[in-house]
mmCIF file of C-alpha atoms in Angstrom:
data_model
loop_
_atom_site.group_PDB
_atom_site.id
_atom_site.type_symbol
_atom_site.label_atom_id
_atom_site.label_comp_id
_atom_site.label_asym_id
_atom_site.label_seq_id
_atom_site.Cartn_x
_atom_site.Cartn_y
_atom_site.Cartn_z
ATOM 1 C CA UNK A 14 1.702 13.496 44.632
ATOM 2 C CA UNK A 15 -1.276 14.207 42.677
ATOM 3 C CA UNK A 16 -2.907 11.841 40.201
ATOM 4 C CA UNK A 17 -2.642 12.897 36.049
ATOM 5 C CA UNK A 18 -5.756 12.079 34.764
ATOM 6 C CA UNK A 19 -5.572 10.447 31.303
ATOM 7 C CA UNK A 20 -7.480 11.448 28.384
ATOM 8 C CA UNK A 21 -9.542 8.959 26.239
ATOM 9 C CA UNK A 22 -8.331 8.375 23.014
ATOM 10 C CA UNK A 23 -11.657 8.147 20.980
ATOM 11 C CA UNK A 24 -12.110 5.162 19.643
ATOM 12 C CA UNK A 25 -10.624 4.178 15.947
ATOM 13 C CA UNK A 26 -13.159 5.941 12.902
ATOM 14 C CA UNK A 27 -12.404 5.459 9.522
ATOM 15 C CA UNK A 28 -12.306 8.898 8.498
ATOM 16 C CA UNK A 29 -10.548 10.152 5.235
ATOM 17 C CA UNK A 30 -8.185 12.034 7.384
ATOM 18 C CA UNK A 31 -7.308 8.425 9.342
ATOM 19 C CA UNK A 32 -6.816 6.319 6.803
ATOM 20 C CA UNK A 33 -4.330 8.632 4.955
ATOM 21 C CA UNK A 34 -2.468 8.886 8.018
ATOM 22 C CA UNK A 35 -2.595 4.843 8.172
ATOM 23 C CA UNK A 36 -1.856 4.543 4.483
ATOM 24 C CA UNK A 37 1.289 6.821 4.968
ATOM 25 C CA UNK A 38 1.915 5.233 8.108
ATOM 26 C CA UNK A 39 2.383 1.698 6.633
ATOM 27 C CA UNK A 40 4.095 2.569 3.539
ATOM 28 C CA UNK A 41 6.742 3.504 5.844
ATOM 29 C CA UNK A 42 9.751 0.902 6.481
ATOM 30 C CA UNK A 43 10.572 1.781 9.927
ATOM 31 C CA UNK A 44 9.794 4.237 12.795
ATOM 32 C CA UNK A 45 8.865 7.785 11.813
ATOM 33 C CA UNK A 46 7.939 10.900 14.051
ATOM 34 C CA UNK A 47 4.699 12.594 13.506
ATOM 35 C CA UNK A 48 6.217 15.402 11.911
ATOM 36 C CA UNK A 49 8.019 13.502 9.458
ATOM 37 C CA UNK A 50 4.902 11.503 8.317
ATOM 38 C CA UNK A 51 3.120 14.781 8.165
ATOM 39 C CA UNK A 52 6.080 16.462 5.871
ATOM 40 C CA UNK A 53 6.042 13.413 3.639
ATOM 41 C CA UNK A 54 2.794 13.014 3.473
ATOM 42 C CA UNK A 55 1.898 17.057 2.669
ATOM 43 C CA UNK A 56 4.872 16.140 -0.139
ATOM 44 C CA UNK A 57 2.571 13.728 -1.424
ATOM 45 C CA UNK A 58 -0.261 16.298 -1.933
ATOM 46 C CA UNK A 59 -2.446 15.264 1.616
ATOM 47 C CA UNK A 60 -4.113 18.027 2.675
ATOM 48 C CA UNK A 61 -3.951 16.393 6.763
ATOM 49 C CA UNK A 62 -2.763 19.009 9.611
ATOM 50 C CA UNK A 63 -0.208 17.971 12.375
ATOM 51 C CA UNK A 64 -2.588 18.097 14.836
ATOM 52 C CA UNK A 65 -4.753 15.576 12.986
ATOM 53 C CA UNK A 66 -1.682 13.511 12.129
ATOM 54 C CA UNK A 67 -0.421 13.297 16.048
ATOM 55 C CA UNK A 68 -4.366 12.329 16.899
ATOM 56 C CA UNK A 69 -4.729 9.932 14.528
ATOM 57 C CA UNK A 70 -1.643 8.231 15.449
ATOM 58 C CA UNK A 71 -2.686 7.764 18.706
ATOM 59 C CA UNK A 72 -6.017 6.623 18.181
ATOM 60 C CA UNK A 73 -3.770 4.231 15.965
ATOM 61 C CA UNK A 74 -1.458 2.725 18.984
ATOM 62 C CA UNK A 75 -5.182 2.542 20.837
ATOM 63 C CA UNK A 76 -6.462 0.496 18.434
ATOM 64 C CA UNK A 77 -3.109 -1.698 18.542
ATOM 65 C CA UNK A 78 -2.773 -0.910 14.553
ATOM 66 C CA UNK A 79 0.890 1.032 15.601
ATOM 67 C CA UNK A 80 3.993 0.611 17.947
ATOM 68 C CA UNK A 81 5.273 3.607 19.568
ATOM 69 C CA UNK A 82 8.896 3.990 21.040
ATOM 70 C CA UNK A 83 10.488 7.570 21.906
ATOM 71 C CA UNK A 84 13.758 8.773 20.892
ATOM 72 C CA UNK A 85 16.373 10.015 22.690
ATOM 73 C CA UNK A 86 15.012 13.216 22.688
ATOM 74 C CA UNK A 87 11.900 12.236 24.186
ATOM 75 C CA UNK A 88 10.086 12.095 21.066
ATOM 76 C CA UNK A 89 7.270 9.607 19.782
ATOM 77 C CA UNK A 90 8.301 7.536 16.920
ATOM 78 C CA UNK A 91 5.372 5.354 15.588
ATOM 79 C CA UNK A 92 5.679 1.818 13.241
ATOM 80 C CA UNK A 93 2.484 0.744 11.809
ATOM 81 C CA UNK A 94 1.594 -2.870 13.417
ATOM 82 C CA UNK A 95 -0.743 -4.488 10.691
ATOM 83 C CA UNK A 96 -1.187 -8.128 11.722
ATOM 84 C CA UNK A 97 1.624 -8.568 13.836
ATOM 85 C CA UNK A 98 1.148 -8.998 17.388
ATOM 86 C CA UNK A 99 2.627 -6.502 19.909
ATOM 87 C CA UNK A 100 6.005 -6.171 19.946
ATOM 88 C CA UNK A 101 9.294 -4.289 21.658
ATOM 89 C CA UNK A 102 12.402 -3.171 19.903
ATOM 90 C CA UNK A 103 15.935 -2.209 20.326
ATOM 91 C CA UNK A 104 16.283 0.936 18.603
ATOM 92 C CA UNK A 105 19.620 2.719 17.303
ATOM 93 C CA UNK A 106 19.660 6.155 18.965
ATOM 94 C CA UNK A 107 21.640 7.055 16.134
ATOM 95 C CA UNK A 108 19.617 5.870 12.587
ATOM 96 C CA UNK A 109 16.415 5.138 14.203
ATOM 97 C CA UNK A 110 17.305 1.121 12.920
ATOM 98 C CA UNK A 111 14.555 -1.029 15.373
ATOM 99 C CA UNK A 112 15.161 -4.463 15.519
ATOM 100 C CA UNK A 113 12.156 -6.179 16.778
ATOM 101 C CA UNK A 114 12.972 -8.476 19.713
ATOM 102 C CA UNK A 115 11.576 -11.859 21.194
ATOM 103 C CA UNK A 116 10.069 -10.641 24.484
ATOM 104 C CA UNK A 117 8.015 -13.843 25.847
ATOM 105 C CA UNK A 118 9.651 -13.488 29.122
ATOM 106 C CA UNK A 119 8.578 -9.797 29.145
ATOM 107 C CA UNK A 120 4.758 -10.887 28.151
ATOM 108 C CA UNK A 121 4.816 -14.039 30.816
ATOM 109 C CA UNK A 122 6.393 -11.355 33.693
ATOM 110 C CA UNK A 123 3.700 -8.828 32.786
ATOM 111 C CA UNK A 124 1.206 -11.321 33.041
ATOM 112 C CA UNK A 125 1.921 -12.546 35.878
ATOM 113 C CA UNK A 126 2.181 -9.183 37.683
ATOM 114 C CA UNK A 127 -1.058 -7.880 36.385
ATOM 115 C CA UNK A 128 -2.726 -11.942 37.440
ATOM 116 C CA UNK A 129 -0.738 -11.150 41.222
ATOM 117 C CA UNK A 130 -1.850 -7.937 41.623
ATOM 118 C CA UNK A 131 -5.667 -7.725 40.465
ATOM 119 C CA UNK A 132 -5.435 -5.313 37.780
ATOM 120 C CA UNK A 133 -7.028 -5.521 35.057
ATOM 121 C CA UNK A 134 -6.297 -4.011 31.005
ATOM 122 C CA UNK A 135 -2.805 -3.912 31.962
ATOM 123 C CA UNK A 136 -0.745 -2.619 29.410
ATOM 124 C CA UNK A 137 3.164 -1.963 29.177
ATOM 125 C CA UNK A 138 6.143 -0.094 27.557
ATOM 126 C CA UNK A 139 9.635 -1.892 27.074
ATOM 127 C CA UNK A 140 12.125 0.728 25.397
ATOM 128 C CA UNK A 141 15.704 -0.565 24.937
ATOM 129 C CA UNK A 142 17.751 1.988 22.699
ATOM 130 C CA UNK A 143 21.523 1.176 21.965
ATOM 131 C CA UNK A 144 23.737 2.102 18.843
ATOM 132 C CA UNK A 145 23.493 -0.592 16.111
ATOM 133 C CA UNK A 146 26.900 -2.233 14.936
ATOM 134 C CA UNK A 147 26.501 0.240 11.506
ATOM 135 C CA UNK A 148 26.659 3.283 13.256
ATOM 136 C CA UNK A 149 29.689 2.051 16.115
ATOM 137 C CA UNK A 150 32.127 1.185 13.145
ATOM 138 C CA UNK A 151 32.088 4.710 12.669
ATOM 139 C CA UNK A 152 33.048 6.952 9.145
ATOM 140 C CA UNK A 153 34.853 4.673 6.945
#
């Protein structure tokens, strides 16, 4: 099976364009898609395209600033970080609720496999989606 070959994110540049995106980003209380962020944000007046939005996020989850989960569709959903450290969720499939989750076992296994096995900059995904006890109860 043939190799993808990933392409570079550039690294983080404070550009107008960026930091609108980051601005919206954060103002945001929970996980949003890029095309939400972009509607709300063209709402708001920002002249940013989607393309620009979807790049920017990116460069965002690079530079550790964002967290990025998909949706049951497949979709990216992104959370700005600010100072907190990385972090994994369990996300509603049904609201898009994300409760943030103590991982340390997760972090020690990780480390340990990427210590074991040699490599190095090893970075990981934990995605646990469920439907939160709001949306179980059902219509009132």
């Amino acid at each position: 099976m043939p190799r993808t070959r990933r392409i570079p994110v550039p690294p983080w540049r404070d550009t107008p364009q960026r930091l609108q995106v980051l601005r919206a980003l954060a103002a945001r209380p929970g996980f949003s898609s890029a095309k939400l962020l972009h509607a709300r944000m063209a709402a708001d007046g920002c002249e940013v395209g989607l393309s620009t939005v979807y790049r920017a996020l990116a460069a965002l989850v690079e530079a550790g600033q964002a967290d990025v989960v998909r949706d049951d569709n497949g979709e990216r959903l992104f959370r700005h970080r600010g100072e907190e450290q990385h972090q994994h969720y369990l996300v509603c499939r049904h609201c898009g609720f994300a409760l943030a989750l103590d991982t340390d076992e997760v972090e020690t296994w990780a480390a340990r496999i990427a210590r074991e096995s040699g490599f190095a900059d090893v970075r990981h995904t934990v995605e646990l989606a469920g439907v939160c006890t709001g949306c179980s109860a059902g219509p009132l």
